[in-house]
JSON list of N, CA and C in Angstrom, two decimals:
[
{"chain": "A", "resi": 874, "resn": "ALA", "atom": "N", "xyz": [-10.02, 23.88, -0.20]},
{"chain": "A", "resi": 874, "resn": "ALA", "atom": "CA", "xyz": [-9.09, 23.95, -1.28]},
{"chain": "A", "resi": 874, "resn": "ALA", "atom": "C", "xyz": [-8.51, 22.56, -1.59]},
{"chain": "A", "resi": 875, "resn": "GLN", "atom": "N", "xyz": [-8.38, 22.31, -2.85]},
{"chain": "A", "resi": 875, "resn": "GLN", "atom": "CA", "xyz": [-7.86, 20.94, -3.24]},
{"chain": "A", "resi": 875, "resn": "GLN", "atom": "C", "xyz": [-6.34, 20.91, -3.04]},
{"chain": "A", "resi": 876, "resn": "ASP", "atom": "N", "xyz": [-5.83, 19.85, -2.60]},
{"chain": "A", "resi": 876, "resn": "ASP", "atom": "CA", "xyz": [-4.42, 19.65, -2.39]},
{"chain": "A", "resi": 876, "resn": "ASP", "atom": "C", "xyz": [-3.77, 19.59, -3.69]},
{"chain": "A", "resi": 877, "resn": "PRO", "atom": "N", "xyz": [-2.78, 20.52, -3.98]},
{"chain": "A", "resi": 877, "resn": "PRO", "atom": "CA", "xyz": [-2.10, 20.57, -5.28]},
{"chain": "A", "resi": 877, "resn": "PRO", "atom": "C", "xyz": [-1.32, 19.32, -5.65]},
{"chain": "A", "resi": 878, "resn": "LEU", "atom": "N", "xyz": [-0.96, 18.56, -4.58]},
{"chain": "A", "resi": 878, "resn": "LEU", "atom": "CA", "xyz": [-0.19, 17.34, -4.78]},
{"chain": "A", "resi": 878, "resn": "LEU", "atom": "C", "xyz": [-1.07, 16.07, -4.89]},
{"chain": "A", "resi": 879, "resn": "ALA", "atom": "N", "xyz": [-2.33, 16.16, -4.78]},
{"chain": "A", "resi": 879, "resn": "ALA", "atom": "CA", "xyz": [-3.23, 15.00, -4.84]},
{"chain": "A", "resi": 879, "resn": "ALA", "atom": "C", "xyz": [-3.14, 14.27, -6.18]},
{"chain": "A", "resi": 880, "resn": "GLY", "atom": "N", "xyz": [-2.91, 13.05, -6.14]},
{"chain": "A", "resi": 880, "resn": "GLY", "atom": "CA", "xyz": [-2.83, 12.19, -7.29]},
{"chain": "A", "resi": 880, "resn": "GLY", "atom": "C", "xyz": [-1.50, 12.29, -8.05]},
{"chain": "A", "resi": 881, "resn": "THR", "atom": "N", "xyz": [-0.62, 13.07, -7.52]},
{"chain": "A", "resi": 881, "resn": "THR", "atom": "CA", "xyz": [0.71, 13.15, -8.15]},
{"chain": "A", "resi": 881, "resn": "THR", "atom": "C", "xyz": [1.74, 12.30, -7.48]},
{"chain": "A", "resi": 882, "resn": "PRO", "atom": "N", "xyz": [2.20, 11.30, -8.21]},
{"chain": "A", "resi": 882, "resn": "PRO", "atom": "CA", "xyz": [3.22, 10.49, -7.63]},
{"chain": "A", "resi": 882, "resn": "PRO", "atom": "C", "xyz": [4.55, 11.10, -7.44]},
{"chain": "A", "resi": 883, "resn": "ARG", "atom": "N", "xyz": [5.25, 10.91, -6.38]},
{"chain": "A", "resi": 883, "resn": "ARG", "atom": "CA", "xyz": [6.61, 11.34, -6.25]},
{"chain": "A", "resi": 883, "resn": "ARG", "atom": "C", "xyz": [7.50, 10.08, -6.06]},
{"chain": "A", "resi": 884, "resn": "ARG", "atom": "N", "xyz": [8.60, 10.00, -6.90]},
{"chain": "A", "resi": 884, "resn": "ARG", "atom": "CA", "xyz": [9.33, 8.84, -7.01]},
{"chain": "A", "resi": 884, "resn": "ARG", "atom": "C", "xyz": [10.82, 9.15, -6.73]},
{"chain": "A", "resi": 885, "resn": "LYS", "atom": "N", "xyz": [11.45, 8.29, -5.85]},
{"chain": "A", "resi": 885, "resn": "LYS", "atom": "CA", "xyz": [12.86, 8.34, -5.62]},
{"chain": "A", "resi": 885, "resn": "LYS", "atom": "C", "xyz": [13.34, 6.88, -5.50]},
{"chain": "A", "resi": 886, "resn": "GLY", "atom": "N", "xyz": [14.14, 6.43, -6.52]},
{"chain": "A", "resi": 886, "resn": "GLY", "atom": "CA", "xyz": [14.61, 5.17, -6.52]},
{"chain": "A", "resi": 886, "resn": "GLY", "atom": "C", "xyz": [13.36, 4.19, -6.66]},
{"chain": "A", "resi": 887, "resn": "ASN", "atom": "N", "xyz": [13.29, 3.22, -5.79]},
{"chain": "A", "resi": 887, "resn": "ASN", "atom": "CA", "xyz": [12.13, 2.23, -5.79]},
{"chain": "A", "resi": 887, "resn": "ASN", "atom": "C", "xyz": [11.03, 2.63, -4.96]},
{"chain": "A", "resi": 888, "resn": "LEU", "atom": "N", "xyz": [11.09, 3.80, -4.35]},
{"chain": "A", "resi": 888, "resn": "LEU", "atom": "CA", "xyz": [10.06, 4.35, -3.47]},
{"chain": "A", "resi": 888, "resn": "LEU", "atom": "C", "xyz": [9.18, 5.33, -4.22]},
{"chain": "A", "resi": 889, "resn": "GLU", "atom": "N", "xyz": [7.81, 5.05, -4.20]},
{"chain": "A", "resi": 889, "resn": "GLU", "atom": "CA", "xyz": [6.88, 6.00, -4.79]},
{"chain": "A", "resi": 889, "resn": "GLU", "atom": "C", "xyz": [5.87, 6.47, -3.64]},
{"chain": "A", "resi": 890, "resn": "VAL", "atom": "N", "xyz": [5.76, 7.78, -3.55]},
{"chain": "A", "resi": 890, "resn": "VAL", "atom": "CA", "xyz": [4.78, 8.29, -2.67]},
{"chain": "A", "resi": 890, "resn": "VAL", "atom": "C", "xyz": [3.67, 9.00, -3.44]},
{"chain": "A", "resi": 891, "resn": "VAL", "atom": "N", "xyz": [2.40, 8.62, -3.16]},
{"chain": "A", "resi": 891, "resn": "VAL", "atom": "CA", "xyz": [1.26, 9.16, -3.81]},
{"chain": "A", "resi": 891, "resn": "VAL", "atom": "C", "xyz": [0.34, 9.80, -2.84]},
{"chain": "A", "resi": 892, "resn": "PHE", "atom": "N", "xyz": [-0.06, 11.05, -3.15]},
{"chain": "A", "resi": 892, "resn": "PHE", "atom": "CA", "xyz": [-1.00, 11.81, -2.30]},
{"chain": "A", "resi": 892, "resn": "PHE", "atom": "C", "xyz": [-2.39, 11.62, -2.93]},
{"chain": "A", "resi": 893, "resn": "THR", "atom": "N", "xyz": [-3.33, 11.26, -2.03]},
{"chain": "A", "resi": 893, "resn": "THR", "atom": "CA", "xyz": [-4.68, 10.96, -2.57]},
{"chain": "A", "resi": 893, "resn": "THR", "atom": "C", "xyz": [-5.58, 12.24, -2.12]},
{"chain": "A", "resi": 894, "resn": "ASP", "atom": "N", "xyz": [-6.60, 12.34, -2.93]},
{"chain": "A", "resi": 894, "resn": "ASP", "atom": "CA", "xyz": [-7.62, 13.38, -2.60]},
{"chain": "A", "resi": 894, "resn": "ASP", "atom": "C", "xyz": [-9.06, 12.87, -2.84]},
{"chain": "A", "resi": 895, "resn": "GLY", "atom": "N", "xyz": [-9.91, 13.13, -1.86]},
{"chain": "A", "resi": 895, "resn": "GLY", "atom": "CA", "xyz": [-11.23, 12.69, -2.05]},
{"chain": "A", "resi": 895, "resn": "GLY", "atom": "C", "xyz": [-11.58, 11.29, -1.55]},
{"chain": "A", "resi": 896, "resn": "ARG", "atom": "N", "xyz": [-10.55, 10.55, -1.16]},
{"chain": "A", "resi": 896, "resn": "ARG", "atom": "CA", "xyz": [-10.65, 9.22, -0.57]},
{"chain": "A", "resi": 896, "resn": "ARG", "atom": "C", "xyz": [-9.60, 8.91, 0.29]},
{"chain": "A", "resi": 897, "resn": "SER", "atom": "N", "xyz": [-9.72, 7.89, 1.14]},
{"chain": "A", "resi": 897, "resn": "SER", "atom": "CA", "xyz": [-8.64, 7.60, 2.14]},
{"chain": "A", "resi": 897, "resn": "SER", "atom": "C", "xyz": [-7.53, 6.90, 1.43]},
{"chain": "A", "resi": 898, "resn": "ALA", "atom": "N", "xyz": [-6.35, 7.00, 2.07]},
{"chain": "A", "resi": 898, "resn": "ALA", "atom": "CA", "xyz": [-5.20, 6.22, 1.70]},
{"chain": "A", "resi": 898, "resn": "ALA", "atom": "C", "xyz": [-5.41, 4.74, 1.68]},
{"chain": "A", "resi": 899, "resn": "ASP", "atom": "N", "xyz": [-6.24, 4.30, 2.63]},
{"chain": "A", "resi": 899, "resn": "ASP", "atom": "CA", "xyz": [-6.60, 2.84, 2.74]},
{"chain": "A", "resi": 899, "resn": "ASP", "atom": "C", "xyz": [-7.28, 2.43, 1.50]},
{"chain": "A", "resi": 900, "resn": "GLU", "atom": "N", "xyz": [-8.32, 3.18, 1.03]},
{"chain": "A", "resi": 900, "resn": "GLU", "atom": "CA", "xyz": [-9.01, 2.96, -0.18]},
{"chain": "A", "resi": 900, "resn": "GLU", "atom": "C", "xyz": [-8.09, 2.88, -1.39]},
{"chain": "A", "resi": 901, "resn": "HIS", "atom": "N", "xyz": [-7.15, 3.73, -1.47]},
{"chain": "A", "resi": 901, "resn": "HIS", "atom": "CA", "xyz": [-6.23, 3.84, -2.55]},
{"chain": "A", "resi": 901, "resn": "HIS", "atom": "C", "xyz": [-5.33, 2.62, -2.58]},
{"chain": "A", "resi": 902, "resn": "ILE", "atom": "N", "xyz": [-4.84, 2.18, -1.41]},
{"chain": "A", "resi": 902, "resn": "ILE", "atom": "CA", "xyz": [-3.97, 1.03, -1.32]},
{"chain": "A", "resi": 902, "resn": "ILE", "atom": "C", "xyz": [-4.71, -0.27, -1.82]},
{"chain": "A", "resi": 903, "resn": "VAL", "atom": "N", "xyz": [-5.90, -0.46, -1.40]},
{"chain": "A", "resi": 903, "resn": "VAL", "atom": "CA", "xyz": [-6.74, -1.55, -1.79]},
{"chain": "A", "resi": 903, "resn": "VAL", "atom": "C", "xyz": [-6.99, -1.54, -3.32]},
{"chain": "A", "resi": 904, "resn": "GLU", "atom": "N", "xyz": [-7.22, -0.37, -3.86]},
{"chain": "A", "resi": 904, "resn": "GLU", "atom": "CA", "xyz": [-7.42, -0.20, -5.30]},
{"chain": "A", "resi": 904, "resn": "GLU", "atom": "C", "xyz": [-6.19, -0.58, -6.08]},
{"chain": "A", "resi": 905, "resn": "LEU", "atom": "N", "xyz": [-5.04, -0.14, -5.62]},
{"chain": "A", "resi": 905, "resn": "LEU", "atom": "CA", "xyz": [-3.78, -0.43, -6.23]},
{"chain": "A", "resi": 905, "resn": "LEU", "atom": "C", "xyz": [-3.50, -1.88, -6.18]},
{"chain": "A", "resi": 906, "resn": "ALA", "atom": "N", "xyz": [-3.83, -2.61, -5.14]},
{"chain": "A", "resi": 906, "resn": "ALA", "atom": "CA", "xyz": [-3.64, -3.96, -5.03]},
{"chain": "A", "resi": 906, "resn": "ALA", "atom": "C", "xyz": [-4.35, -4.74, -6.12]},
{"chain": "A", "resi": 907, "resn": "GLY", "atom": "N", "xyz": [-5.54, -4.20, -6.51]},
{"chain": "A", "resi": 907, "resn": "GLY", "atom": "CA", "xyz": [-6.29, -4.87, -7.62]},
{"chain": "A", "resi": 907, "resn": "GLY", "atom": "C", "xyz": [-5.80, -4.46, -9.03]},
{"chain": "A", "resi": 908, "resn": "ASP", "atom": "N", "xyz": [-5.22, -3.29, -9.14]},
{"chain": "A", "resi": 908, "resn": "ASP", "atom": "CA", "xyz": [-4.76, -2.77, -10.39]},
{"chain": "A", "resi": 908, "resn": "ASP", "atom": "C", "xyz": [-3.38, -3.29, -10.79]},
{"chain": "A", "resi": 909, "resn": "LEU", "atom": "N", "xyz": [-2.44, -3.56, -9.94]},
{"chain": "A", "resi": 909, "resn": "LEU", "atom": "CA", "xyz": [-1.15, -3.92, -10.24]},
{"chain": "A", "resi": 909, "resn": "LEU", "atom": "C", "xyz": [-1.04, -5.43, -10.52]},
{"chain": "A", "resi": 910, "resn": "ASP", "atom": "N", "xyz": [-0.27, -5.77, -11.55]},
{"chain": "A", "resi": 910, "resn": "ASP", "atom": "CA", "xyz": [-0.05, -7.14, -11.98]},
{"chain": "A", "resi": 910, "resn": "ASP", "atom": "C", "xyz": [1.11, -7.74, -11.23]},
{"chain": "A", "resi": 911, "resn": "GLY", "atom": "N", "xyz": [1.11, -9.02, -11.16]},
{"chain": "A", "resi": 911, "resn": "GLY", "atom": "CA", "xyz": [2.17, -9.76, -10.49]},
{"chain": "A", "resi": 911, "resn": "GLY", "atom": "C", "xyz": [1.96, -9.89, -9.02]},
{"chain": "A", "resi": 912, "resn": "ARG", "atom": "N", "xyz": [3.02, -10.51, -8.40]},
{"chain": "A", "resi": 912, "resn": "ARG", "atom": "CA", "xyz": [2.97, -10.69, -7.02]},
{"chain": "A", "resi": 912, "resn": "ARG", "atom": "C", "xyz": [3.08, -9.41, -6.22]},
{"chain": "A", "resi": 913, "resn": "LEU", "atom": "N", "xyz": [2.25, -9.18, -5.26]},
{"chain": "A", "resi": 913, "resn": "LEU", "atom": "CA", "xyz": [2.24, -7.88, -4.56]},
{"chain": "A", "resi": 913, "resn": "LEU", "atom": "C", "xyz": [1.91, -8.22, -3.10]},
{"chain": "A", "resi": 914, "resn": "VAL", "atom": "N", "xyz": [2.72, -7.58, -2.22]},
{"chain": "A", "resi": 914, "resn": "VAL", "atom": "CA", "xyz": [2.56, -7.75, -0.74]},
{"chain": "A", "resi": 914, "resn": "VAL", "atom": "C", "xyz": [2.11, -6.42, -0.23]},
{"chain": "A", "resi": 915, "resn": "VAL", "atom": "N", "xyz": [1.08, -6.38, 0.53]},
{"chain": "A", "resi": 915, "resn": "VAL", "atom": "CA", "xyz": [0.58, -5.17, 1.22]},
{"chain": "A", "resi": 915, "resn": "VAL", "atom": "C", "xyz": [0.82, -5.40, 2.70]},
{"chain": "A", "resi": 916, "resn": "VAL", "atom": "N", "xyz": [1.63, -4.49, 3.28]},
{"chain": "A", "resi": 916, "resn": "VAL", "atom": "CA", "xyz": [1.95, -4.62, 4.70]},
{"chain": "A", "resi": 916, "resn": "VAL", "atom": "C", "xyz": [1.16, -3.53, 5.47]},
{"chain": "A", "resi": 917, "resn": "SER", "atom": "N", "xyz": [0.36, -3.99, 6.39]},
{"chain": "A", "resi": 917, "resn": "SER", "atom": "CA", "xyz": [-0.43, -3.00, 7.24]},
{"chain": "A", "resi": 917, "resn": "SER", "atom": "C", "xyz": [-0.93, -3.68, 8.55]},
{"chain": "A", "resi": 918, "resn": "ASN", "atom": "N", "xyz": [-1.04, -2.91, 9.51]},
{"chain": "A", "resi": 918, "resn": "ASN", "atom": "CA", "xyz": [-1.58, -3.38, 10.78]},
{"chain": "A", "resi": 918, "resn": "ASN", "atom": "C", "xyz": [-3.17, -3.22, 10.75]},
{"chain": "A", "resi": 919, "resn": "ASP", "atom": "N", "xyz": [-3.60, -2.58, 9.68]},
{"chain": "A", "resi": 919, "resn": "ASP", "atom": "CA", "xyz": [-5.09, -2.38, 9.59]},
{"chain": "A", "resi": 919, "resn": "ASP", "atom": "C", "xyz": [-5.73, -3.67, 8.90]},
{"chain": "A", "resi": 920, "resn": "ARG", "atom": "N", "xyz": [-6.56, -4.33, 9.67]},
{"chain": "A", "resi": 920, "resn": "ARG", "atom": "CA", "xyz": [-7.07, -5.57, 9.14]},
{"chain": "A", "resi": 920, "resn": "ARG", "atom": "C", "xyz": [-7.97, -5.30, 7.87]},
{"chain": "A", "resi": 921, "resn": "GLU", "atom": "N", "xyz": [-8.67, -4.20, 7.84]},
{"chain": "A", "resi": 921, "resn": "GLU", "atom": "CA", "xyz": [-9.49, -3.86, 6.62]},
{"chain": "A", "resi": 921, "resn": "GLU", "atom": "C", "xyz": [-8.67, -3.76, 5.39]},
{"chain": "A", "resi": 922, "resn": "VAL", "atom": "N", "xyz": [-7.52, -3.07, 5.58]},
{"chain": "A", "resi": 922, "resn": "VAL", "atom": "CA", "xyz": [-6.53, -2.94, 4.41]},
{"chain": "A", "resi": 922, "resn": "VAL", "atom": "C", "xyz": [-6.06, -4.23, 3.97]},
{"chain": "A", "resi": 923, "resn": "ARG", "atom": "N", "xyz": [-5.56, -5.03, 4.92]},
{"chain": "A", "resi": 923, "resn": "ARG", "atom": "CA", "xyz": [-5.05, -6.42, 4.56]},
{"chain": "A", "resi": 923, "resn": "ARG", "atom": "C", "xyz": [-6.10, -7.24, 3.82]},
{"chain": "A", "resi": 924, "resn": "ASP", "atom": "N", "xyz": [-7.28, -7.33, 4.47]},
{"chain": "A", "resi": 924, "resn": "ASP", "atom": "CA", "xyz": [-8.38, -8.06, 3.86]},
{"chain": "A", "resi": 924, "resn": "ASP", "atom": "C", "xyz": [-8.77, -7.66, 2.52]},
{"chain": "A", "resi": 925, "resn": "GLY", "atom": "N", "xyz": [-8.86, -6.32, 2.32]},
{"chain": "A", "resi": 925, "resn": "GLY", "atom": "CA", "xyz": [-9.24, -5.75, 0.99]},
{"chain": "A", "resi": 925, "resn": "GLY", "atom": "C", "xyz": [-8.14, -6.07, -0.06]},
{"chain": "A", "resi": 926, "resn": "ALA", "atom": "N", "xyz": [-6.92, -5.93, 0.40]},
{"chain": "A", "resi": 926, "resn": "ALA", "atom": "CA", "xyz": [-5.77, -6.20, -0.52]},
{"chain": "A", "resi": 926, "resn": "ALA", "atom": "C", "xyz": [-5.80, -7.79, -0.89]},
{"chain": "A", "resi": 927, "resn": "GLU", "atom": "N", "xyz": [-6.04, -8.58, 0.10]},
{"chain": "A", "resi": 927, "resn": "GLU", "atom": "CA", "xyz": [-6.09, -10.06, -0.17]},
{"chain": "A", "resi": 927, "resn": "GLU", "atom": "C", "xyz": [-7.23, -10.36, -1.14]},
{"chain": "A", "resi": 928, "resn": "ALA", "atom": "N", "xyz": [-8.33, -9.70, -0.95]},
{"chain": "A", "resi": 928, "resn": "ALA", "atom": "CA", "xyz": [-9.50, -9.95, -1.83]},
{"chain": "A", "resi": 928, "resn": "ALA", "atom": "C", "xyz": [-9.21, -9.49, -3.25]},
{"chain": "A", "resi": 929, "resn": "ALA", "atom": "N", "xyz": [-8.35, -8.51, -3.37]},
{"chain": "A", "resi": 929, "resn": "ALA", "atom": "CA", "xyz": [-7.90, -8.02, -4.67]},
{"chain": "A", "resi": 929, "resn": "ALA", "atom": "C", "xyz": [-6.75, -8.82, -5.28]},
{"chain": "A", "resi": 930, "resn": "GLY", "atom": "N", "xyz": [-6.23, -9.86, -4.55]},
{"chain": "A", "resi": 930, "resn": "GLY", "atom": "CA", "xyz": [-5.28, -10.73, -5.08]},
{"chain": "A", "resi": 930, "resn": "GLY", "atom": "C", "xyz": [-3.83, -10.55, -4.53]},
{"chain": "A", "resi": 931, "resn": "ALA", "atom": "N", "xyz": [-3.64, -9.67, -3.55]},
{"chain": "A", "resi": 931, "resn": "ALA", "atom": "CA", "xyz": [-2.36, -9.50, -3.03]},
{"chain": "A", "resi": 931, "resn": "ALA", "atom": "C", "xyz": [-2.15, -10.39, -1.80]},
{"chain": "A", "resi": 932, "resn": "ILE", "atom": "N", "xyz": [-0.95, -10.40, -1.25]},
{"chain": "A", "resi": 932, "resn": "ILE", "atom": "CA", "xyz": [-0.63, -11.11, -0.01]},
{"chain": "A", "resi": 932, "resn": "ILE", "atom": "C", "xyz": [-0.72, -9.96, 1.02]},
{"chain": "A", "resi": 933, "resn": "GLY", "atom": "N", "xyz": [-1.41, -10.18, 2.13]},
{"chain": "A", "resi": 933, "resn": "GLY", "atom": "CA", "xyz": [-1.50, -9.25, 3.18]},
{"chain": "A", "resi": 933, "resn": "GLY", "atom": "C", "xyz": [-0.70, -9.67, 4.42]},
{"chain": "A", "resi": 934, "resn": "LEU", "atom": "N", "xyz": [0.18, -8.80, 4.85]},
{"chain": "A", "resi": 934, "resn": "LEU", "atom": "CA", "xyz": [1.03, -9.14, 6.10]},
{"chain": "A", "resi": 934, "resn": "LEU", "atom": "C", "xyz": [0.95, -8.08, 7.15]},
{"chain": "A", "resi": 935, "resn": "TRP", "atom": "N", "xyz": [1.03, -8.52, 8.38]},
{"chain": "A", "resi": 935, "resn": "TRP", "atom": "CA", "xyz": [1.16, -7.58, 9.47]},
{"chain": "A", "resi": 935, "resn": "TRP", "atom": "C", "xyz": [2.57, -6.94, 9.38]},
{"chain": "A", "resi": 936, "resn": "SER", "atom": "N", "xyz": [2.71, -5.78, 9.92]},
{"chain": "A", "resi": 936, "resn": "SER", "atom": "CA", "xyz": [4.07, -5.13, 9.88]},
{"chain": "A", "resi": 936, "resn": "SER", "atom": "C", "xyz": [5.06, -5.93, 10.70]},
{"chain": "A", "resi": 937, "resn": "SER", "atom": "N", "xyz": [4.61, -6.55, 11.77]},
{"chain": "A", "resi": 937, "resn": "SER", "atom": "CA", "xyz": [5.53, -7.37, 12.58]},
{"chain": "A", "resi": 937, "resn": "SER", "atom": "C", "xyz": [6.06, -8.63, 11.83]},
{"chain": "A", "resi": 938, "resn": "ALA", "atom": "N", "xyz": [5.26, -9.17, 10.91]},
{"chain": "A", "resi": 938, "resn": "ALA", "atom": "CA", "xyz": [5.69, -10.25, 10.07]},
{"chain": "A", "resi": 938, "resn": "ALA", "atom": "C", "xyz": [6.79, -9.80, 9.16]},
{"chain": "A", "resi": 939, "resn": "LEU", "atom": "N", "xyz": [6.63, -8.64, 8.61]},
{"chain": "A", "resi": 939, "resn": "LEU", "atom": "CA", "xyz": [7.66, -8.10, 7.66]},
{"chain": "A", "resi": 939, "resn": "LEU", "atom": "C", "xyz": [8.94, -7.83, 8.43]},
{"chain": "A", "resi": 940, "resn": "ALA", "atom": "N", "xyz": [8.80, -7.18, 9.63]},
{"chain": "A", "resi": 940, "resn": "ALA", "atom": "CA", "xyz": [9.99, -6.93, 10.47]},
{"chain": "A", "resi": 940, "resn": "ALA", "atom": "C", "xyz": [10.75, -8.22, 10.90]},
{"chain": "A", "resi": 941, "resn": "SER", "atom": "N", "xyz": [9.97, -9.28, 11.13]},
{"chain": "A", "resi": 941, "resn": "SER", "atom": "CA", "xyz": [10.68, -10.55, 11.50]},
{"chain": "A", "resi": 941, "resn": "SER", "atom": "C", "xyz": [11.36, -11.08, 10.28]},
{"chain": "A", "resi": 942, "resn": "TRP", "atom": "N", "xyz": [10.73, -11.00, 9.09]},
{"chain": "A", "resi": 942, "resn": "TRP", "atom": "CA", "xyz": [11.34, -11.54, 7.88]},
{"chain": "A", "resi": 942, "resn": "TRP", "atom": "C", "xyz": [12.60, -10.75, 7.51]},
{"chain": "A", "resi": 943, "resn": "VAL", "atom": "N", "xyz": [12.55, -9.44, 7.64]},
{"chain": "A", "resi": 943, "resn": "VAL", "atom": "CA", "xyz": [13.71, -8.56, 7.29]},
{"chain": "A", "resi": 943, "resn": "VAL", "atom": "C", "xyz": [14.87, -8.81, 8.32]},
{"chain": "A", "resi": 944, "resn": "GLY", "atom": "N", "xyz": [14.48, -9.01, 9.59]},
{"chain": "A", "resi": 944, "resn": "GLY", "atom": "CA", "xyz": [15.41, -9.23, 10.62]},
{"chain": "A", "resi": 944, "resn": "GLY", "atom": "C", "xyz": [16.20, -10.48, 10.46]},
{"chain": "A", "resi": 945, "resn": "ARG", "atom": "N", "xyz": [15.73, -11.40, 9.61]},
{"chain": "A", "resi": 945, "resn": "ARG", "atom": "CA", "xyz": [16.45, -12.67, 9.42]},
{"chain": "A", "resi": 945, "resn": "ARG", "atom": "C", "xyz": [17.75, -12.55, 8.58]},
{"chain": "A", "resi": 946, "resn": "GLY", "atom": "N", "xyz": [17.77, -11.43, 7.72]},
{"chain": "A", "resi": 946, "resn": "GLY", "atom": "CA", "xyz": [18.85, -11.23, 6.78]},
{"chain": "A", "resi": 946, "resn": "GLY", "atom": "C", "xyz": [20.15, -11.02, 7.34]}
]
């Protein structure tokens, strides 16, 4: 059975949650990195996701790099 939430974004403030169907979330993230305009940062500990996002024009960061940066505030 198909997930009734697949492809339906859920938004609250600046946070958007998207349920995917028929492909992995990793594939969806890399696709979004190529589709979105402007500066985009993709944070993931998955090297394939970071590499794919970077190939699509985004900045790829390890989650520990983001945590260090946020901790400076």
